Amino acid sequence: MSIMYWTIWESDCEDPQVFLELTRECFSRWAVDDHAGESLEDGQHQVGHRRITLRSIADDAVSGVEGCTIDDMEGASSTRWCTTVRVAAGGGTAHIWVENCMETNDPTQRIKVGRPRVVADLLSLSENPRLKRDALCGTPRVITADDVSDFVSMLSYGDRRLPVIVFTEPFQTSGGRWRQLACQTARRSMGVATVAVLDQAAVSCFRAAFDDLAVWGGGIRTYAPRLVKSPADARRHRFIPAAEMRENDSWVVDRLVGTVAQLSTRRRVPGVFSVFLSDQRAISENELAEFRYQWEFDLELEKDDHATTQFELGRVSGHLERIVQKLRESNLEHLIWDAQVAPEDGLPDQVQGVTEAIVAAKEHLGEWLTIADSASRELHGIDTAPEAVSWGNNAYRGFRALAEYARSCKEDGFAGGFWVWCQRGGAMSVSWPATDKKLAMSESESVMNRDKYRKSRIFDVHHDVARSGRLLMQAHLKISEGGGDLAPRIYFHDDTAGATGKVHVGFVGPHYLVPNTKS
């Protein structure tokens, strides 16, 4: 099963037995969806399609209650949801752990992540709910200009455990829509994140205090746990520009909640919960061997990718040093410093995920690159994966390479095709490796001869390229070899010699949506 949501918090608790009984009643009402119902007894219960298990635990120091629900959803695809609640109380403190897991036989199924309703019910029982020093709340924290100093201190302290999602008021306000989205995000991410809202007056103070790590103008930033150090550390704290919010704000909320939910699954479990582990099923040796094989395989891919990156870095660094030397010899050294920082309205140097790479490419590369509106497919898992930033910047580099190739064809008269252009080495900042691990200009016969594989590679394209508005695309960028079926692919059509003179991207999404015989 995949863990979709995982929250742990502490609560003050004067009487453990009373608190545990209230917890049992709360879980029972939620599990049977009957707010007038009585507490379930220990044991197994069946309510409709839901199986419920409840048990009590006690040792010399700690008492506990554990409840579990399993929902089997039958339909076009079989999906199972499992929600587990564990509460351990003793010594004046109660520890609450809620875990939500899912498994399905349909890897393309779109999952909307969010806290189970029982989390809100349990938080209402808790007195001073917190994760270490971080208070848990299901509503946005309103930050005024007077609050900014304390807010920056809270973001910066090294023991912060919860991510903080900051919404800012747009320059051209869209009524209260941005606040509504903040409330939705706070409600769905309850227990795994803190949400804050800053109006324009607070944003001005925030920018002055936090400099390049701040956010403004309708943008949103998620400040990851641990110490916020310097602008060089900005990539850890994902930024969503206002333009992306305007394009699809409900999708942005899904991304935000998915990101903080994934961060929550990496949290360590306090030792007090060991009281529940006495009769848990041990992982079999076969399962361990399978996990180890997959980790070792991914590690080898990462090592190989790292070696390739180091080689490219050496080549680019050498090229840059030669350019700097030429500029110095021509008394044009000032141009080096003029070009060191990208202008605010220019092409950004890096992005925080694949979705942001698409937005940046549409905004800045449209003269040479067209990305179909329908190209973005199932990016939620990609944008919330641990590799999200790496994948996003690789995709962005790929978009820039395709655009630079199209420009080179039109303005420089290049006519050798994208593979040859990559072999030759385009502009150093956007070149793409011409290797089988990173680029394929066609699919194998085994893929093209099977109808289901062939159909999965027919994408929307501009009508000037194909009258029907649909075209079979075989050429694609391989954003990552590691990452399994989630690894992103970018499918494109080269029309540099055609009516549009551009490269057209028809698909950006996970590998499992464009399967092959090895998938």
XYZ file of C-alpha atoms in Angstrom:
519
model
C 0.000 0.000 0.000
C 1.057 3.599 -0.620
C 0.891 6.012 2.311
C -1.145 9.017 1.159
C -1.368 10.940 4.431
C 0.332 10.610 7.799
C 0.031 12.916 10.791
C 1.335 12.655 14.351
C 0.732 15.129 17.140
C 0.725 15.535 20.920
C -2.024 16.758 23.235
C -2.165 17.665 26.907
C -3.982 14.896 28.782
C -4.756 15.005 32.510
C -6.772 11.755 32.622
C -5.555 9.132 30.071
C -8.562 6.829 30.503
C -11.073 9.615 29.884
C -9.163 10.827 26.829
C -8.936 7.297 25.392
C -12.657 6.728 25.885
C -13.427 9.998 24.102
C -11.082 8.919 21.318
C -12.844 5.563 21.020
C -16.231 7.304 20.734
C -14.863 9.761 18.165
C -13.388 6.981 16.028
C -16.584 4.883 16.330
C -18.843 7.726 15.168
C -16.590 8.397 12.198
C -16.092 4.729 11.292
C -19.825 3.876 11.202
C -20.741 7.358 9.938
C -23.312 7.659 12.737
C -22.822 10.628 15.043
C -25.446 9.276 17.434
C -23.850 5.844 17.674
C -22.190 4.377 20.760
C -18.575 3.293 21.065
C -17.646 0.106 19.266
C -16.324 -2.754 21.325
C -12.907 -4.285 20.745
C -12.906 -6.737 17.844
C -13.910 -6.789 14.177
C -17.040 -5.200 12.713
C -18.607 -4.970 9.245
C -20.576 -1.880 8.169
C -21.544 -1.997 4.504
C -18.346 -2.286 2.436
C -16.240 -1.157 5.411
C -14.364 -3.514 7.725
C -13.566 -2.054 11.136
C -11.071 -3.347 13.697
C -10.715 -1.908 17.185
C -8.427 -2.918 20.028
C -7.126 -1.613 23.373
C -3.513 -1.770 24.539
C -1.988 -1.235 27.974
C 1.341 -1.632 29.719
C 2.774 -0.238 32.940
C 3.294 3.298 31.641
C 1.060 3.792 28.595
C -2.482 2.887 27.566
C -3.730 3.041 24.011
C -6.533 2.555 21.504
C -6.048 1.476 17.882
C -8.780 1.608 15.253
C -8.553 0.617 11.600
C -11.005 0.844 8.695
C -10.620 -0.886 5.330
C -12.787 0.207 2.396
C -12.794 -1.920 -0.765
C -14.113 0.092 -3.712
C -15.125 -2.135 -6.605
C -15.724 -0.732 -10.063
C -13.762 -0.234 -13.252
C -10.691 -0.542 -11.056
C -10.297 -2.173 -7.664
C -9.167 0.284 -5.001
C -8.606 -0.232 -1.286
C -8.364 2.536 1.299
C -7.055 1.844 4.797
C -7.204 4.396 7.621
C -5.518 3.672 10.952
C -5.838 5.708 14.151
C -3.529 5.080 17.116
C -3.693 6.984 20.393
C -1.252 6.362 23.266
C -1.748 8.243 26.525
C 0.240 8.451 29.743
C 2.310 10.836 31.851
C 0.078 13.834 31.149
C 0.462 13.615 27.358
C -1.475 11.859 24.611
C 0.158 10.983 21.275
C -2.113 10.687 18.222
C -1.153 9.046 14.920
C -3.456 8.938 11.870
C -2.361 7.132 8.709
C -4.247 6.894 5.401
C -3.093 4.337 2.792
C -4.327 3.298 -0.633
C -3.687 0.588 -3.203
C -5.213 0.122 -6.641
C -4.798 -2.042 -9.717
C -5.142 1.056 -11.939
C -1.874 3.077 -11.931
C -3.516 5.884 -13.967
C -6.193 6.551 -11.367
C -6.234 10.181 -10.238
C -6.056 10.398 -6.454
C -7.079 13.514 -4.555
C -5.018 13.600 -1.374
C -6.308 15.134 1.852
C -6.784 14.459 5.538
C -9.475 11.954 6.580
C -12.389 13.633 8.374
C -11.482 11.816 11.582
C -8.406 14.075 11.875
C -10.590 17.147 12.394
C -12.705 15.238 14.923
C -9.639 14.131 16.902
C -8.062 17.588 16.812
C -11.250 19.027 18.330
C -10.725 16.680 21.301
C -7.076 17.615 21.707
C -5.919 20.265 24.157
C -3.037 22.341 22.793
C -2.425 20.021 19.783
C 1.155 20.332 18.559
C 4.084 18.663 16.842
C 6.976 19.656 19.100
C 6.758 23.492 18.982
C 4.435 23.656 15.958
C 0.761 24.229 16.743
C -1.779 22.364 14.591
C -4.684 24.314 13.137
C -7.234 23.726 10.374
C -7.654 27.390 9.409
C -5.172 29.829 7.824
C -3.036 31.939 10.117
C -3.530 35.625 9.224
C -0.193 37.495 9.232
C -0.377 41.290 9.496
C 2.497 43.713 8.977
C 3.005 43.788 12.767
C 3.246 39.986 12.872
C 5.930 39.617 10.187
C 8.932 39.708 12.517
C 7.586 36.853 14.664
C 6.508 34.969 11.557
C 10.005 35.141 10.038
C 11.465 33.892 13.318
C 9.028 30.975 13.274
C 9.989 30.075 9.688
C 13.679 30.252 10.537
C 14.001 28.236 13.708
C 15.797 24.977 13.181
C 13.383 22.717 15.084
C 10.330 23.515 12.931
C 8.664 20.238 11.936
C 5.666 21.340 9.854
C 5.912 22.854 6.361
C 4.375 26.326 6.077
C 2.339 27.260 2.977
C 2.228 31.029 2.467
C -0.504 32.590 0.286
C -0.055 36.239 -0.756
C -2.619 38.759 -1.942
C -2.488 39.363 -5.727
C -1.547 42.825 -6.981
C -4.826 42.897 -8.903
C -7.080 41.371 -6.285
C -9.584 38.757 -7.505
C -12.049 39.350 -4.676
C -11.630 36.815 -1.916
C -10.786 33.878 -4.170
C -7.171 33.655 -2.987
C -8.329 33.481 0.635
C -10.877 30.790 -0.253
C -8.088 28.726 -1.790
C -5.986 29.214 1.344
C -8.906 27.965 3.466
C -9.351 24.914 1.210
C -5.649 24.131 1.471
C -5.653 24.540 5.263
C -8.670 22.278 5.632
C -7.287 19.504 3.416
C -3.735 19.695 4.814
C -4.869 19.801 8.450
C -2.355 17.974 10.599
C 0.518 18.036 8.086
C 1.069 21.747 7.356
C 0.497 25.296 8.549
C -1.164 27.727 6.123
C -0.592 31.495 6.380
C -2.104 34.409 4.445
C -0.381 37.765 3.902
C -2.088 40.868 2.532
C -0.119 43.402 0.485
C 0.956 45.443 3.528
C 2.318 42.323 5.233
C 3.989 41.201 2.003
C 5.987 44.460 1.797
C 7.360 43.856 5.296
C 7.939 40.181 4.524
C 10.019 41.002 1.423
C 12.109 43.467 3.402
C 12.742 40.885 6.118
C 13.178 37.739 4.013
C 14.626 39.148 0.763
C 14.848 36.576 -2.077
C 13.235 33.841 -0.005
C 10.020 35.853 0.346
C 6.916 35.520 -1.852
C 4.545 38.205 -3.162
C 2.017 39.303 -5.766
C -0.378 36.360 -5.549
C 2.416 33.772 -5.482
C 2.533 30.868 -3.048
C 5.543 29.339 -1.352
C 5.863 26.173 0.695
C 8.619 26.511 3.285
C 9.890 23.018 4.013
C 10.751 21.950 7.584
C 14.194 22.659 9.008
C 16.118 25.898 9.035
C 15.594 28.359 6.171
C 19.179 29.441 5.531
C 19.860 31.569 2.489
C 18.696 32.345 -1.066
C 20.987 29.525 -2.240
C 18.668 27.171 -0.350
C 15.562 28.520 -2.123
C 15.029 25.408 -4.243
C 13.957 23.490 -1.120
C 11.085 25.904 -0.601
C 8.854 25.452 -3.627
C 7.412 28.547 -5.265
C 4.234 28.747 -7.364
C 3.915 31.988 -9.359
C 0.668 33.939 -9.600
C 0.384 33.100 -13.317
C 0.122 29.417 -12.495
C -2.601 30.146 -9.936
C -4.627 32.037 -12.514
C -4.277 29.180 -15.003
C -5.690 26.403 -12.786
C -6.059 27.238 -9.106
C -7.829 23.993 -8.094
C -4.951 21.967 -9.566
C -2.507 24.122 -7.596
C -4.337 23.303 -4.349
C -4.092 19.586 -5.194
C -0.330 20.002 -5.715
C 0.159 21.894 -2.473
C -1.721 19.331 -0.395
C -0.009 16.436 -2.156
C 3.429 17.935 -1.516
C 2.974 18.446 2.228
C 1.260 15.063 2.572
C 4.324 13.408 0.997
C 6.614 15.330 3.365
C 4.584 14.030 6.300
C 5.234 10.392 5.386
C 8.966 10.865 6.105
C 8.359 11.850 9.715
C 9.831 9.681 12.462
C 7.418 7.816 14.720
C 7.834 8.468 18.482
C 8.901 5.453 20.523
C 5.691 5.570 22.586
C 3.852 3.909 19.679
C 5.959 0.756 20.046
C 3.226 -0.443 22.426
C 1.144 -1.238 19.319
C 3.812 -3.319 17.557
C 3.791 -6.490 19.644
C 1.695 -8.536 17.231
C 2.346 -6.772 13.923
C 3.124 -8.975 10.916
C 6.826 -9.071 10.092
C 7.928 -8.215 6.585
C 8.840 -11.370 4.728
C 12.342 -12.017 3.431
C 11.000 -11.983 -0.136
C 9.548 -8.505 0.349
C 12.824 -7.261 1.808
C 14.770 -8.754 -1.088
C 12.444 -7.066 -3.576
C 12.796 -3.686 -1.849
C 16.582 -4.056 -1.759
C 16.764 -4.960 -5.449
C 14.710 -1.890 -6.416
C 16.800 0.424 -4.224
C 20.063 -0.941 -5.625
C 18.754 -0.614 -9.189
C 17.670 3.008 -8.636
C 21.004 3.748 -6.936
C 22.945 2.514 -9.961
C 20.820 4.663 -12.254
C 21.432 7.688 -10.035
C 25.195 7.031 -10.011
C 25.236 6.815 -13.794
C 23.147 9.984 -14.116
C 25.452 11.753 -11.650
C 28.518 10.774 -13.669
C 26.888 12.095 -16.846
C 25.972 15.335 -15.092
C 29.540 15.764 -13.854
C 30.840 15.276 -17.380
C 28.393 17.873 -18.737
C 29.281 20.266 -15.916
C 32.973 19.984 -16.768
C 32.290 20.655 -20.449
C 30.045 23.645 -19.716
C 32.473 25.069 -17.121
C 35.316 24.882 -19.618
C 33.190 26.607 -22.247
C 32.241 29.329 -19.767
C 35.869 29.939 -18.786
C 36.827 30.361 -22.443
C 33.986 32.853 -22.970
C 35.069 34.838 -19.904
C 38.657 34.916 -21.186
C 37.541 36.180 -24.595
C 35.441 38.911 -22.980
C 38.385 40.002 -20.843
C 40.674 40.138 -23.860
C 38.087 42.347 -25.591
C 37.659 44.640 -22.528
C 34.038 43.475 -22.177
C 34.354 41.889 -18.753
C 31.480 44.044 -17.417
C 29.069 41.938 -19.503
C 29.835 38.960 -17.256
C 28.397 40.741 -14.221
C 25.499 42.259 -16.174
C 24.369 38.763 -17.152
C 24.983 37.109 -13.784
C 21.438 37.579 -12.467
C 18.395 36.843 -14.617
C 15.941 39.789 -14.899
C 12.656 39.381 -13.036
C 10.669 39.362 -16.296
C 13.188 37.182 -18.165
C 13.820 33.470 -18.568
C 14.280 31.972 -15.068
C 17.403 29.917 -14.374
C 15.561 27.143 -12.551
C 12.111 25.893 -11.574
C 10.639 23.906 -8.696
C 8.806 21.151 -10.596
C 7.587 19.918 -13.981
C 4.375 21.936 -13.827
C 6.369 25.100 -13.180
C 8.688 24.153 -16.074
C 5.666 24.005 -18.397
C 4.405 27.405 -17.201
C 7.862 28.974 -17.677
C 8.238 27.426 -21.144
C 4.818 28.681 -22.277
C 5.580 32.162 -20.986
C 9.124 32.564 -22.338
C 9.703 30.078 -25.175
C 6.492 30.452 -27.187
C 8.248 31.918 -30.222
C 9.914 28.559 -30.951
C 8.102 25.995 -28.809
C 4.389 25.179 -28.552
C 3.088 23.039 -25.694
C -0.455 21.799 -26.266
C -2.988 22.680 -23.575
C -3.727 18.959 -23.205
C -0.033 17.989 -22.957
C 0.131 18.055 -19.147
C -1.009 14.638 -17.938
C -1.151 13.218 -14.408
C 1.588 15.492 -13.030
C 0.375 15.316 -9.425
C 2.573 12.340 -8.530
C 5.541 13.789 -10.407
C 5.304 17.193 -8.722
C 5.069 15.680 -5.232
C 7.778 13.012 -5.645
C 11.112 13.414 -3.806
C 12.742 13.935 -7.232
C 10.288 16.730 -8.174
C 12.848 19.563 -8.298
C 15.404 17.490 -10.226
C 12.786 16.287 -12.707
C 11.387 19.795 -13.083
C 14.747 21.325 -13.954
C 15.601 18.505 -16.350
C 12.266 19.026 -18.111
C 12.907 22.768 -18.214
C 16.341 22.180 -19.737
C 14.702 19.927 -22.322
C 12.137 22.592 -23.264
C 14.896 25.160 -23.627
C 16.921 22.786 -25.802
C 13.941 22.173 -28.116
C 13.272 25.921 -28.398
C 16.939 26.740 -29.051
C 17.043 24.009 -31.694
C 14.034 25.548 -33.479
C 15.619 29.001 -33.320
C 18.879 27.595 -34.688
C 17.029 26.029 -37.631
C 15.254 29.281 -38.504
C 17.958 31.861 -37.844
C 21.203 29.918 -38.315
C 20.047 27.636 -41.112
C 20.730 24.408 -39.201
C 19.134 21.420 -40.960
C 20.493 18.292 -39.314
C 17.646 17.307 -36.986
C 17.437 17.489 -33.194
C 19.702 14.491 -32.474
C 22.520 15.916 -34.599
C 22.025 19.362 -33.064
C 22.413 17.827 -29.601
C 25.530 15.934 -30.703
C 27.028 19.140 -32.031
C 26.283 20.933 -28.749
C 23.891 23.859 -28.823
C 23.974 26.869 -26.550
C 25.736 25.667 -23.428
C 22.879 26.454 -21.033
C 20.243 24.429 -22.867
C 22.065 21.560 -24.608
C 20.558 18.089 -24.247
C 22.623 14.865 -24.288
C 22.345 12.901 -27.536
C 22.304 9.497 -25.821
C 19.814 6.645 -25.805
C 19.326 7.195 -22.071
C 18.064 10.755 -22.561
C 16.642 10.972 -26.086
C 14.750 8.765 -28.547
C 13.814 9.985 -32.011
C 11.595 6.976 -32.762
C 9.874 4.083 -31.023
C 10.710 0.410 -31.427
C 8.827 -1.838 -33.857
C 7.373 -3.805 -30.938
C 5.717 -0.588 -29.717
C 4.532 0.688 -33.085
C 3.111 -2.704 -34.147
C 0.826 -2.972 -31.109
C -2.343 -0.941 -31.316
C -2.663 -0.034 -27.618
C 0.910 1.294 -27.473
C 0.573 3.178 -30.745
C -2.699 4.865 -29.725
C -1.168 6.069 -26.451
C 1.272 8.167 -28.522
C -1.311 10.134 -30.517
C -1.511 13.667 -29.111
C -3.075 17.048 -29.821
C -1.164 19.339 -32.160
C -1.734 22.669 -33.904
C -4.058 22.454 -36.929
C -1.348 23.993 -39.126
C 0.669 20.830 -38.477
C -2.149 18.295 -38.887
C -5.656 19.141 -40.098
C -7.233 16.707 -37.667
C -5.489 18.353 -34.713
C -4.049 14.960 -33.709
C -0.671 13.447 -34.572
C 1.358 10.347 -33.780
C 4.534 11.388 -31.960
C 7.506 9.076 -31.483
C 10.375 11.412 -30.578
C 10.682 11.978 -26.839
C 12.942 13.236 -24.072
C 13.626 10.858 -21.197
C 13.685 13.120 -18.159
C 14.882 10.328 -15.863
C 15.690 6.641 -16.130
C 15.163 6.155 -12.404
C 11.758 6.673 -10.832
C 10.067 3.633 -12.368
C 6.750 4.132 -14.156
C 6.456 7.637 -12.661
C 9.561 8.926 -14.483
C 8.515 11.812 -16.788
C 8.547 11.708 -20.585
C 8.177 14.604 -23.058
C 6.878 13.690 -26.543
C 7.369 16.210 -29.342
C 7.031 16.786 -33.096
C 9.664 18.652 -35.112
C 7.945 21.092 -37.481
C 10.950 23.366 -37.963
C 10.850 22.647 -41.701
C 7.043 22.912 -41.825
C 4.348 25.560 -41.717
C 4.927 26.701 -38.126
C 8.721 26.511 -37.917
C 8.413 25.311 -34.326
C 8.747 22.239 -32.147
C 5.379 21.043 -30.801
C 5.099 19.219 -27.469
C 2.113 16.883 -27.262
C 2.719 15.062 -23.982
C 4.354 15.751 -20.627
C 3.635 13.110 -18.029
C 4.577 9.828 -16.352
C 5.990 6.884 -18.257
C 3.052 4.636 -17.329
C 0.743 6.639 -19.635
C 2.995 5.860 -22.622
C 3.872 2.223 -21.827
C 6.098 -0.056 -23.842
C 6.824 -3.778 -23.818
C 9.286 -3.324 -20.926
C 6.932 -1.297 -18.698
